[in-house]
Coordinates of C-alpha atoms in Angstrom, one line a residue:
Chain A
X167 CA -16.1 172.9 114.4
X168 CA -17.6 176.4 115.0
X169 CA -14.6 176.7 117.6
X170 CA -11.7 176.3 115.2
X171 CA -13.5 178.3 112.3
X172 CA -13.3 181.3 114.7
X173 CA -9.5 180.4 115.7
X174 CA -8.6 179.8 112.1
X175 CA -10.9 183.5 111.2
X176 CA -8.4 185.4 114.2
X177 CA -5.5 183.6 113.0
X178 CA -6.1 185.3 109.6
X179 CA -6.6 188.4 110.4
X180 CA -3.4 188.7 112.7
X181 CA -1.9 187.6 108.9
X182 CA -3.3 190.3 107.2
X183 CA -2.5 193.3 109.5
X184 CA 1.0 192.0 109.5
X185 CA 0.8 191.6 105.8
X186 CA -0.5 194.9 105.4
X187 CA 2.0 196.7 107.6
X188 CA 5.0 195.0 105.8
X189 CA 3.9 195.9 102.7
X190 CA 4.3 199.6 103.7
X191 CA 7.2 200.3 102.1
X192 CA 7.3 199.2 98.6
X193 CA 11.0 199.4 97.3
X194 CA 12.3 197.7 100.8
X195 CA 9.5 195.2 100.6
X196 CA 11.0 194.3 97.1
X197 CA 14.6 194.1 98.5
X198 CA 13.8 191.8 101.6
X199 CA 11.8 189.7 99.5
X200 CA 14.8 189.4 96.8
X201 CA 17.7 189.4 99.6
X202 CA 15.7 186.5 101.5
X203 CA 15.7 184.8 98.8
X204 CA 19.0 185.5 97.5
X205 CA 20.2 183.4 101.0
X206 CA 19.0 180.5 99.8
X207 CA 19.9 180.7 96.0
X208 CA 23.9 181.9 97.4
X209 CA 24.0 178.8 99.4
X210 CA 22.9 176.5 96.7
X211 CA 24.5 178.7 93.6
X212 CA 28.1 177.9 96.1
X213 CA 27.5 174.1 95.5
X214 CA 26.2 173.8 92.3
X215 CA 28.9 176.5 91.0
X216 CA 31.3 174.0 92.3
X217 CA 29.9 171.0 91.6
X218 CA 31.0 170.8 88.3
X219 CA 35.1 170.5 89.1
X220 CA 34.6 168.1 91.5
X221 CA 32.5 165.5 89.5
X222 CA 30.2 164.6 92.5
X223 CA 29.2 164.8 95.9
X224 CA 30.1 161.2 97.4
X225 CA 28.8 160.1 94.5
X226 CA 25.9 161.5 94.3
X227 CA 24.7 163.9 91.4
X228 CA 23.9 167.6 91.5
X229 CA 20.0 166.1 91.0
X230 CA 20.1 163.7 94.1
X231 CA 21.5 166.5 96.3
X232 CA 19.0 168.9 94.9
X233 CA 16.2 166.1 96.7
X234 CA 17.6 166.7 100.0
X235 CA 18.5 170.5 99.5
X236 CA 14.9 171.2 98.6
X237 CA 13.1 168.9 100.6
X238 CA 15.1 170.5 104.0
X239 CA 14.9 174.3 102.6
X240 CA 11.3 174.0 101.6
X241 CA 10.2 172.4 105.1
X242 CA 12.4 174.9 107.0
X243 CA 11.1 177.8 105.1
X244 CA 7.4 177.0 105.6
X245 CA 8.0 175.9 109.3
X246 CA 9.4 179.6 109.4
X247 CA 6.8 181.0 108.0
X248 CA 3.7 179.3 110.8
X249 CA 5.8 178.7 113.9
X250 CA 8.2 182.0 113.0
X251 CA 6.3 183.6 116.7
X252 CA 7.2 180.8 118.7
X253 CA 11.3 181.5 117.3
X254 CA 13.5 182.6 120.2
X255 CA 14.6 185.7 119.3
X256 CA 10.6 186.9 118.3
X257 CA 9.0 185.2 121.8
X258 CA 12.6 186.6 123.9
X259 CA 11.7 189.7 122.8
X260 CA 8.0 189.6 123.6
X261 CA 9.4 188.5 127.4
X262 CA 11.5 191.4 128.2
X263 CA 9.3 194.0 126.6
X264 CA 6.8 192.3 128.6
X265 CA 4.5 192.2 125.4
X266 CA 4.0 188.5 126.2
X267 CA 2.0 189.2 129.9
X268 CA -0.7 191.4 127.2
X269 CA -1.0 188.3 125.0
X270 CA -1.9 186.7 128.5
X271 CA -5.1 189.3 129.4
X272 CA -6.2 189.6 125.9
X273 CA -9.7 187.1 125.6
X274 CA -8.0 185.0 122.4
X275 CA -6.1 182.0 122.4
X276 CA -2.4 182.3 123.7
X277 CA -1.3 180.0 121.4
X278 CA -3.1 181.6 118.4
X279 CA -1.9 185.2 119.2
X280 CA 2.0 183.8 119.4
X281 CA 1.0 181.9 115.7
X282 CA 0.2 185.5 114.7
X283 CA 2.6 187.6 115.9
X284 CA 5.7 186.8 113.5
X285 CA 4.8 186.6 110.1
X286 CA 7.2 187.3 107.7
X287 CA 5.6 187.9 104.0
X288 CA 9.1 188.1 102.1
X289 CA 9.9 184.5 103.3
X290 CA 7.4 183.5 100.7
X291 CA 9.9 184.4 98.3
X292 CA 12.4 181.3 99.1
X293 CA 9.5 179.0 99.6
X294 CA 8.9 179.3 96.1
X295 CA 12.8 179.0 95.5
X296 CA 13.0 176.0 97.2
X297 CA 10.4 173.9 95.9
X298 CA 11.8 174.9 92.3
X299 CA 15.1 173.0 93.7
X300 CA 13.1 170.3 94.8
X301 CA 11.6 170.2 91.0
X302 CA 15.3 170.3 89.8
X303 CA 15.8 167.2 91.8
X304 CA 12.5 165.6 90.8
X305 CA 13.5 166.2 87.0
X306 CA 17.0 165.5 87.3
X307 CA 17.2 162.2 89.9
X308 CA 16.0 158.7 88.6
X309 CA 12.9 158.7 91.0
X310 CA 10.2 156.3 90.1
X311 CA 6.6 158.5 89.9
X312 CA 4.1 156.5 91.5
X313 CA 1.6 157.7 93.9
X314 CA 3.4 156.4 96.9
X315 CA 6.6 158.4 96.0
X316 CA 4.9 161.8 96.0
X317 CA 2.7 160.1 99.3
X318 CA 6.1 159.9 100.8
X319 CA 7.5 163.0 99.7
X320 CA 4.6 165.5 101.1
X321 CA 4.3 163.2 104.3
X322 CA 8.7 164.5 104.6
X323 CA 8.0 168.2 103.6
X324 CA 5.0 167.6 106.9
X325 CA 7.0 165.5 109.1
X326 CA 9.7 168.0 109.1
X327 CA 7.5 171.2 109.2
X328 CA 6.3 169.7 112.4
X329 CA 9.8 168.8 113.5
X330 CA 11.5 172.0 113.3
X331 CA 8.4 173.6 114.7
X332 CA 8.8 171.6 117.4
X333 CA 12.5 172.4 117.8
X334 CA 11.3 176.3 117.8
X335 CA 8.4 176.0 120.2
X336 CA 10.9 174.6 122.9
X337 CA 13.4 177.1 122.2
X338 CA 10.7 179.5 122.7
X339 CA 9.2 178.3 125.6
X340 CA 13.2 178.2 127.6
X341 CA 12.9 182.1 127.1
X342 CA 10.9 182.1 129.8
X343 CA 13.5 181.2 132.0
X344 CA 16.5 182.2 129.9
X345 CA 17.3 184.4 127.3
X346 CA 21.1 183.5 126.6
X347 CA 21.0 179.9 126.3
X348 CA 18.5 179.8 123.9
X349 CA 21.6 179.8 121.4
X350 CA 22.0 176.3 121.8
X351 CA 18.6 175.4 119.7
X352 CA 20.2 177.1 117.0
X353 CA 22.4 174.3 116.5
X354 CA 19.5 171.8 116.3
X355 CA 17.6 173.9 114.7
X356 CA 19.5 176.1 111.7
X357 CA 22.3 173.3 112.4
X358 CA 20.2 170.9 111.6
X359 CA 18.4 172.2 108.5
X360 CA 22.2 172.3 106.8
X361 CA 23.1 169.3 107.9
X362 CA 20.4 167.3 106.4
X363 CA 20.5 169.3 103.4
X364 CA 23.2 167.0 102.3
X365 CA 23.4 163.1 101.7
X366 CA 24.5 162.1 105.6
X367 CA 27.3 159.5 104.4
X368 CA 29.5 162.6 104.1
X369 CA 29.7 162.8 107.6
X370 CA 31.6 161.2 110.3
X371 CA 30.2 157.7 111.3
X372 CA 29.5 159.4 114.9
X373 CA 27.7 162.1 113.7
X374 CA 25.1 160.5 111.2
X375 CA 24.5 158.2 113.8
X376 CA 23.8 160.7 116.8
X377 CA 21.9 162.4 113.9
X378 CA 19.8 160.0 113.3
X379 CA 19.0 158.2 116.6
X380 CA 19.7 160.4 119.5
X381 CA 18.3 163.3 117.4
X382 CA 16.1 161.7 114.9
X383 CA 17.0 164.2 112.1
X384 CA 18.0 161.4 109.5
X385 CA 14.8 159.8 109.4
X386 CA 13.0 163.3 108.0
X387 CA 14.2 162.8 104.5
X388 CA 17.9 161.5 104.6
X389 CA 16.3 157.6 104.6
X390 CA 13.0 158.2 102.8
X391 CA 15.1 159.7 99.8
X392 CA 17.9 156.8 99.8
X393 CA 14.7 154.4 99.9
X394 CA 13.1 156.7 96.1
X395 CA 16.6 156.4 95.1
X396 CA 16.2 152.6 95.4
X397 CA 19.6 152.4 97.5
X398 CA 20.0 150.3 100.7
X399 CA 19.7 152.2 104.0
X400 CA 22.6 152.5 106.3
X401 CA 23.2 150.1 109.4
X402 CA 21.5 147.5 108.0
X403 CA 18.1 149.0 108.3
X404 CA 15.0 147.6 107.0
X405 CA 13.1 149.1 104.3
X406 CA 9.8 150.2 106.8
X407 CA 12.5 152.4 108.6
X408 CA 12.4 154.8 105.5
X409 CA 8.7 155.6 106.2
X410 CA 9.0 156.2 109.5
X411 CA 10.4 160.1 108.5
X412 CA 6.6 161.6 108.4
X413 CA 5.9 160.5 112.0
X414 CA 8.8 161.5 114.4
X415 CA 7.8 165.0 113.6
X416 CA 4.3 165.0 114.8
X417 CA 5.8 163.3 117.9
X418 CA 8.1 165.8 118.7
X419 CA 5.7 168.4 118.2
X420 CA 3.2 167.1 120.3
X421 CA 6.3 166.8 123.1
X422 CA 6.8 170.6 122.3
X423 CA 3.5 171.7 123.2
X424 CA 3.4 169.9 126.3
X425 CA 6.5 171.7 127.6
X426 CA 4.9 174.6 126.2
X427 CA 1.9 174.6 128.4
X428 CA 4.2 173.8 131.4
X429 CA 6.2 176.7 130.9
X430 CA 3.2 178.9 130.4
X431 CA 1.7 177.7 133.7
X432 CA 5.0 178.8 135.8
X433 CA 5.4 181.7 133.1
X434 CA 5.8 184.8 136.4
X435 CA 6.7 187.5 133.5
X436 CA 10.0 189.5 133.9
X437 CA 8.5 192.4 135.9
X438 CA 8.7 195.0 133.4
Chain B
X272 CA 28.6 205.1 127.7
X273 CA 31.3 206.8 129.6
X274 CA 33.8 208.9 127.2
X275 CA 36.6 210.9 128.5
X276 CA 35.7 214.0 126.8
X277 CA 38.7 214.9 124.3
X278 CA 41.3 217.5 126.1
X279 CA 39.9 221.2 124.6
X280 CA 40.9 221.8 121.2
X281 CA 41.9 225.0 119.2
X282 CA 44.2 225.8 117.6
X283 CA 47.5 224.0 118.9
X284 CA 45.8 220.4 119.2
X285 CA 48.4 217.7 118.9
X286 CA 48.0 215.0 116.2
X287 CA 48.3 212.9 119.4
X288 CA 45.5 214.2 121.2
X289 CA 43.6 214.3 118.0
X290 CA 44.0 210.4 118.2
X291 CA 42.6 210.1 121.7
X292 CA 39.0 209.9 121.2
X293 CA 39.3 207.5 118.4
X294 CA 41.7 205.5 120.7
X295 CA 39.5 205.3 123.8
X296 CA 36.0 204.4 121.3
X297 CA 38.2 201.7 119.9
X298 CA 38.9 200.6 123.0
X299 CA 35.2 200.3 124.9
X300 CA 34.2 199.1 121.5
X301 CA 36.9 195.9 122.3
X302 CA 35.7 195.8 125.9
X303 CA 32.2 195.7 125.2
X304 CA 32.4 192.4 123.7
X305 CA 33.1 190.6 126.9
X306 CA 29.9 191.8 128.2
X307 CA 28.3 188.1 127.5
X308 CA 30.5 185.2 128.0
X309 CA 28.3 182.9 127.8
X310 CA 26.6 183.9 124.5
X311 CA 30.4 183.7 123.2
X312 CA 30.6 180.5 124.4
X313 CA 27.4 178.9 123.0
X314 CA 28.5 181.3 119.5
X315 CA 31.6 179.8 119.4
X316 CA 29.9 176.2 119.8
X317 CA 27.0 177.0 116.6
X318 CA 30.5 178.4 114.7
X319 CA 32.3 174.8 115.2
X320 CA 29.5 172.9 114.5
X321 CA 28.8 174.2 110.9
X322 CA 32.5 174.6 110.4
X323 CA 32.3 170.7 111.1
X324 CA 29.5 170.4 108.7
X325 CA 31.6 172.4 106.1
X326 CA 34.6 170.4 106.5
X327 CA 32.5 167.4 105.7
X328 CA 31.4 168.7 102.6
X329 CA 35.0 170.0 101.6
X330 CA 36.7 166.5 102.0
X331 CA 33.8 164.4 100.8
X332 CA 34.1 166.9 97.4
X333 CA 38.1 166.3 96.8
X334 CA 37.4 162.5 97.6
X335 CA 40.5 160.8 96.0
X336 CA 41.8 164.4 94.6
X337 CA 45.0 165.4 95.3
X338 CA 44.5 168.6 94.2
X339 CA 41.9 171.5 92.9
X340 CA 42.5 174.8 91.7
X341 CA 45.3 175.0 93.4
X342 CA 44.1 174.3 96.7
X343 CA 44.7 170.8 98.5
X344 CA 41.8 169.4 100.8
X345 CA 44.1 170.3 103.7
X346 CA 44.0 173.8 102.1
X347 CA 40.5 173.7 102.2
X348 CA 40.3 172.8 105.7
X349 CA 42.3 175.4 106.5
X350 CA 40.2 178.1 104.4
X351 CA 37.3 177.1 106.5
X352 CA 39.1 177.3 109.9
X353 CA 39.9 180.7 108.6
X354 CA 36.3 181.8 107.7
X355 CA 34.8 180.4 110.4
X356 CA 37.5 182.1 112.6
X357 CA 36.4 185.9 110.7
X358 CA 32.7 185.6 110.9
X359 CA 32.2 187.2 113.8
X360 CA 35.3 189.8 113.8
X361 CA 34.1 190.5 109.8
X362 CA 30.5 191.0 110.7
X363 CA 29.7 188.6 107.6
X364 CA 26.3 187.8 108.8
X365 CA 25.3 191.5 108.9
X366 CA 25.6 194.9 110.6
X367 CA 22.7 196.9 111.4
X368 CA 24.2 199.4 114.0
X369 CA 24.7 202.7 111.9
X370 CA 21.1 202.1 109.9
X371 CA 19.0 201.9 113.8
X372 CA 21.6 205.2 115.0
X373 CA 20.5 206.9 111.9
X374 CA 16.4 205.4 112.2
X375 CA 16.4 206.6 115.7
X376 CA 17.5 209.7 115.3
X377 CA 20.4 209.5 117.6
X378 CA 23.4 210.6 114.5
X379 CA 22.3 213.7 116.0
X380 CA 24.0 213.0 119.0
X381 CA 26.8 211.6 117.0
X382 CA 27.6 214.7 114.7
X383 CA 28.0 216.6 118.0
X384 CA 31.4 215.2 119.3
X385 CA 34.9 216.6 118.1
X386 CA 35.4 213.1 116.1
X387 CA 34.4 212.8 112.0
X388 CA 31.2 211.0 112.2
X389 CA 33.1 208.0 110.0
X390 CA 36.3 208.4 112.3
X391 CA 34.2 207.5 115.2
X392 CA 32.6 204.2 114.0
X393 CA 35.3 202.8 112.2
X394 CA 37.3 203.3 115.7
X395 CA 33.9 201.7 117.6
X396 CA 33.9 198.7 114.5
X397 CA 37.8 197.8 114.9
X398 CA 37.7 197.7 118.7
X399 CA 35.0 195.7 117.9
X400 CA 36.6 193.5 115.5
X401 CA 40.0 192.8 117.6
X402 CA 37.1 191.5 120.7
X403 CA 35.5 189.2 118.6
X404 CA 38.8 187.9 116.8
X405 CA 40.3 187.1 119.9
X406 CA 37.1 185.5 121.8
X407 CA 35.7 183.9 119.1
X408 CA 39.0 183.6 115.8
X409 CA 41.4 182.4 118.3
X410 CA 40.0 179.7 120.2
X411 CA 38.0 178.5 116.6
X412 CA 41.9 178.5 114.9
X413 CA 43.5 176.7 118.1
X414 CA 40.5 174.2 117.8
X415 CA 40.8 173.7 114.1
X416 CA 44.3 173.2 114.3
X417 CA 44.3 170.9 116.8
X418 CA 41.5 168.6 115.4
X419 CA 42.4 169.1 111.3
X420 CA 45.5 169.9 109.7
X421 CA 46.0 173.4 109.1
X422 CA 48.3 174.5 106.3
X423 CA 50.4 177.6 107.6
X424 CA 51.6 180.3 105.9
X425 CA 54.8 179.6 103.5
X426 CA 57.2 181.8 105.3
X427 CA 57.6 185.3 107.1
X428 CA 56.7 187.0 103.5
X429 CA 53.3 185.2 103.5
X430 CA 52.9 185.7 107.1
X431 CA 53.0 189.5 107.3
X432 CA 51.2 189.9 103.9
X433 CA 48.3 187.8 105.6
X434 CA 48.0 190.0 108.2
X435 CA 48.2 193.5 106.4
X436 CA 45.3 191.7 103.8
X437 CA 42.9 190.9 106.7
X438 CA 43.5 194.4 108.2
X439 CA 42.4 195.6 104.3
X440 CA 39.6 193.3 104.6
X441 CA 38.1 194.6 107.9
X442 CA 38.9 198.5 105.9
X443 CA 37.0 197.5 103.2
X444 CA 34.5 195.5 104.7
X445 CA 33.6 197.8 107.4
X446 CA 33.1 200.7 104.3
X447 CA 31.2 198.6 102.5
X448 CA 29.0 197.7 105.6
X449 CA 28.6 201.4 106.7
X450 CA 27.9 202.4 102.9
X451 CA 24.9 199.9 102.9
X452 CA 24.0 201.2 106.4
X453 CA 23.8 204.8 104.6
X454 CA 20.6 203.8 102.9
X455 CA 18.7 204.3 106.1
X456 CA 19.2 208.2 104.8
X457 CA 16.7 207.7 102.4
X458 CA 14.3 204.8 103.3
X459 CA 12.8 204.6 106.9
X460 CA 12.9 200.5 106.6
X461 CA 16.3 200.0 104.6
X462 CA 16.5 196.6 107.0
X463 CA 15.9 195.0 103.4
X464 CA 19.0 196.9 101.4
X465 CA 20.6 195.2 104.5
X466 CA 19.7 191.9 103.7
X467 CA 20.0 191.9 100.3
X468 CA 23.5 193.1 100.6
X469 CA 24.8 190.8 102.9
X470 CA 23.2 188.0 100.5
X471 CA 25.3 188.7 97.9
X472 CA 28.4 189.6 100.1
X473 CA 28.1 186.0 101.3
X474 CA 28.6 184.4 98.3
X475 CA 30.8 186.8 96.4
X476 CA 33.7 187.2 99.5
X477 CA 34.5 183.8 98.9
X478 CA 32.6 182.6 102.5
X479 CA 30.5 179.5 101.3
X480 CA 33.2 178.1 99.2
X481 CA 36.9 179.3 98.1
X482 CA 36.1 181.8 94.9
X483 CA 38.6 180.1 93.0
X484 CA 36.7 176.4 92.7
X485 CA 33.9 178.8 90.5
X486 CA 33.8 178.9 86.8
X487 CA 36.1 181.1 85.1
X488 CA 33.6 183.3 84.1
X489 CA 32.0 183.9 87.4
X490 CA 35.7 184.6 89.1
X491 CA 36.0 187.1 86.1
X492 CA 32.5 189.0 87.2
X493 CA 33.9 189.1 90.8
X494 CA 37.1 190.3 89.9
X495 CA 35.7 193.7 88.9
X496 CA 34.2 193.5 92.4
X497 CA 35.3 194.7 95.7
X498 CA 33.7 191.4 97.7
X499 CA 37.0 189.3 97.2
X500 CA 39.2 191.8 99.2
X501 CA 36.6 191.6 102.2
X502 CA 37.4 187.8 102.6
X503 CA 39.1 185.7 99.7
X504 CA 42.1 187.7 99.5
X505 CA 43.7 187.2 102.9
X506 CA 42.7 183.5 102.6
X507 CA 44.7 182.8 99.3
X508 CA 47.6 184.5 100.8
X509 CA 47.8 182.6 103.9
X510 CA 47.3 179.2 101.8
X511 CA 49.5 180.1 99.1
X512 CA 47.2 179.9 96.4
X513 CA 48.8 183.6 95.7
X514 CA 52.4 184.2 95.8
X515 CA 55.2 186.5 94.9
X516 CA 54.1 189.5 92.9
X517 CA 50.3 188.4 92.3
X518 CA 50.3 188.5 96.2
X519 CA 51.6 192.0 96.1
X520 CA 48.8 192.2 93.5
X521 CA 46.3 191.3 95.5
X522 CA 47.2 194.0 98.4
X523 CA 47.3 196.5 96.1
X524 CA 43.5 195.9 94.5
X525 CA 43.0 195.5 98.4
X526 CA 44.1 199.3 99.5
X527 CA 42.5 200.5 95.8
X528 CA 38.8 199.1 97.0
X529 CA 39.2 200.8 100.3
X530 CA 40.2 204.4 98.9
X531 CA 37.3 203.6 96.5
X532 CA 34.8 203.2 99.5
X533 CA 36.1 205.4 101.5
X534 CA 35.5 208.0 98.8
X535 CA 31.7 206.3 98.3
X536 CA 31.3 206.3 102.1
X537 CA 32.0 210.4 102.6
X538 CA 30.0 211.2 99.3
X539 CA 27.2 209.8 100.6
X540 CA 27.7 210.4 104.2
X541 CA 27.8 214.4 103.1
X542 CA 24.5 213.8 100.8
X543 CA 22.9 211.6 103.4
X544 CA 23.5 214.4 106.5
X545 CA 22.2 216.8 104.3
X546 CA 19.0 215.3 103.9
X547 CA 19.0 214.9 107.5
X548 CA 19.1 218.5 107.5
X549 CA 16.5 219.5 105.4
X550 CA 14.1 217.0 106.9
X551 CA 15.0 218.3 110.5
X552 CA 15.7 214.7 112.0

């Protein structure tokens, strides 16, 4: 206990100097916080501008896709915001400086230090944007409020924290061995995000499915919301499959740091 | 960087020679681009996987509609080929270059050659441009044409105005992108002008979604805006969602948002260098 009180006290403070430092500059400060935010509210401001000539999505409502919209922004945006360090471009760059081999000979935690070393405050900004779509969905689709609904709902926001964390600390941990390939996770991982920000019956019949059992990204919040919405789940799948969304991220995760700690054991540094 | 220095001036330099520099930056700024295939290649791949996703959210939109705003969902498709084919070549994601010269230090080194400062990137940012068109536009436009069905341009008429609209929209992008790139004159983090600009340029060029499926009102705001000619005008043209004199319209509002920036960009180019001045950088 004593052990991760001190872990959890360094963690902190690697926050707070990175806090401090960012918020040097006032006015900038301001306008990264506002432009970061401004992604997110573009993206969604494009389909809800829209929405309204069209009728519907597929037959779903503004509300409903607001449910998936939040749930993936909000999961993305705080998975950004802990495992932002262990992001590609961040730990690449720590390689070929050869900033990583320090992290190696200071006496702290490796894994703590690379927790610490990306924290971006202005993100904050579109966490709080996206949990206000999530509320738009809340308010605006017929979901029953029981305990078990919002039970569901924070075990998706977790499951898919862990997830795309997961999906990050592997694409970190290739870095190690290669800088240029690394742009491949982006498809899982920003390609992802989008594509389960939207009700998966949109898409082809080949890609929902490789998307939900090869990669097992429908199962994060694609089922568990069609199962609130009191719809039937595609394929013929029973109802328990809807609850399986909070635990295939902890599993991947776990998968992650195993490959992590292998690739830190035949890390050799780039030499510079 | 190897240049070949510009032949010695004076007072009988040709207007040809006077074109060389530009002509040579232009052209290491195209080759440069083939430095990293295989980044291209795995570029290319993200580009056609959310043009995919895009698609899918285009045609499950129409549904059963024939037709929106003018634009069929073939139209659609084919405004998303498009977009995804100009990303890179457009810079819509962002462009930091001029803001880190500036940051470092290094415009220093910049103001010394025989070239206008502006002259010199705009020659680096088109050579630039035609690189990533042709390794990254092409081969996304051959792709989307062979999987979807592309709507061509209506014509020789329509052809040729597409063309001279996305050359406009490079113009007026690459001023707008080197304006926002001037704030690093007077903020030593302007990273965050950066962002926030390209935030709104995202939305208001007509990249997420054609401008013409917005409200009336919103298309109104925009028109008063220079972000339609960096991306939505050559789109409409090729689609034929503008024709005949509003096409010739549309070029004209075009050319008047370059001169416009063009004029912003040397104002505050001459304001910004003389702060570099006074501060000594």
């Amino acid at each position: 206990m004593g052990e991760l009180r001190h872990l959890l006290s360094l963690y902190v403070r690697l926050l707070g100097a990175q806090v401090r430092s960012q918020g040097a500059h006032r006015t900038s400060f301001l306008l990264d916080a506002l432009g970061s935010m401004l992604i997110t509210a573009a993206e969604f401001a494009a389909l809800a501008l829209v929405l309204p000539r069209f009728g519907g999505l597929n037959g779903w409502t503004l509300g409903e896709i607001s449910l998936l919209y939040g749930l993936a922004e909000l999961a993305f945006v705080l998975m950004d915001l802990v495992f932002g360090g262990f992001d590609a471009p961040n730990l690449s760059a720590h390689v070929r400086a050869g900033t990583f081999s320090t992290f190696l000979l200071r006496p702290a935690p490796l894994a703590v230090q690379v927790f610490g070393s990306d924290f971006a405050l202005r993100r904050l900004t579109r966490v709080v944007l996206a949990a206000a779509i999530l509320a738009y969905g809340l308010t605006h689709a017929a979901v029953p409020w029981h305990p078990g609904a919002a039970l569901l709902l924070a075990g998706c926001v977790a499951g898919m924290v862990c997830f795309f964390g997961g999906l990050f600390v592997i694409g970190g941990t290739l870095t190690f061995w290669t800088v240029e390939s690394v742009e491949a996770m982006n498809v899982l991982t920003y390609g992802g995000r989008t594509l389960i920000s939207y009700p998966m019956d949109i898409y082809g019949t080949w890609l929902r499915r490789t998307f939900t059992y090869l990669i097992p990204a429908g199962f994060l919040s694609y089922l568990p919301v069609l199962h609130l919405l009191g719809r039937p789940l595609p394929d013929g799948l029973p109802t328990w499959a809807a609850l399986l969304g909070p635990l295939a991220g902890p599993l991947l995760l776990t998968a992650a740091f195993a490959f992590w700690r292998s690739g830190v054991r035949h890390y050799e540094g780039t030499g510079t | 960087m190897t240049i070949t220095p510009a032949p010695p001036g004076g007072a009988s330099v040709r207007p040809l020679a006077l074109l060389a520099l530009p002509w040579a930056v232009a052209r290491l700024g195209f080759q440069r681009q083939f430095a990293y295939p295989q980044a291209t290649l795995w570029g290319l791949i993200t580009n056609t996987f959310f043009g995919l996703l895009r698609v899918a959210v285009l045609s499950a939109l129409f549904g059963a509609r024939p037709q929106v705003a003018g634009y069929t969902v073939q139209d659609a498709i084919t405004f998303t080929g498009l977009t995804q084919a100009l990303i890179a070549a457009l810079s819509l994601f962002g462009w930091f270059d001029f803001m880190r010269v500036v940051h470092r230090g290094e415009v220093a080194g910049d103001l010394l050659r025989p070239t206008p400062l502006l002259t010199f990137w705009a020659a680096q940012d088109a050579g630039r441009a035609a690189g990533q068109f042709l390794l990254r536009g092409l081969p996304m436009l051959l792709l989307f044409g062979l999987v979807w069905d592309m709507t061509f341009a209506a014509g020789a008429t329509a052809g040729t105005q597409t063309v001279l609209s996305v050359l406009l929209a490079w113009a007026c992008g690459f001023l707008f992108r080197f304006l926002v790139n001037c704030a690093a004159f007077w903020s030593p983090d302007a990273v965050g002008f950066g962002r926030f600009a390209w935030a709104v340029l995202g939305l208001s060029c007509g990249f997420l979604m054609p401008l013409a499926f917005f409200p009336a009102r919103v298309q109104a705001l925009l028109a008063y805006t220079p972000f339609p000619s960096m991306l939505n005008t050559p789109l409409e043209l090729w689609v034929g969602v503008k024709g005949g004199a509003a096409a010739w319209a549309a070029l004209a509002a075009q050319l008047g948002w370059t001169a416009a920036l063009l004029a912003a960009c040397l104002l505050t180019l001459r304001a910004g260098l003389r702060r570099l001045e006074v501060a000594g950088g």
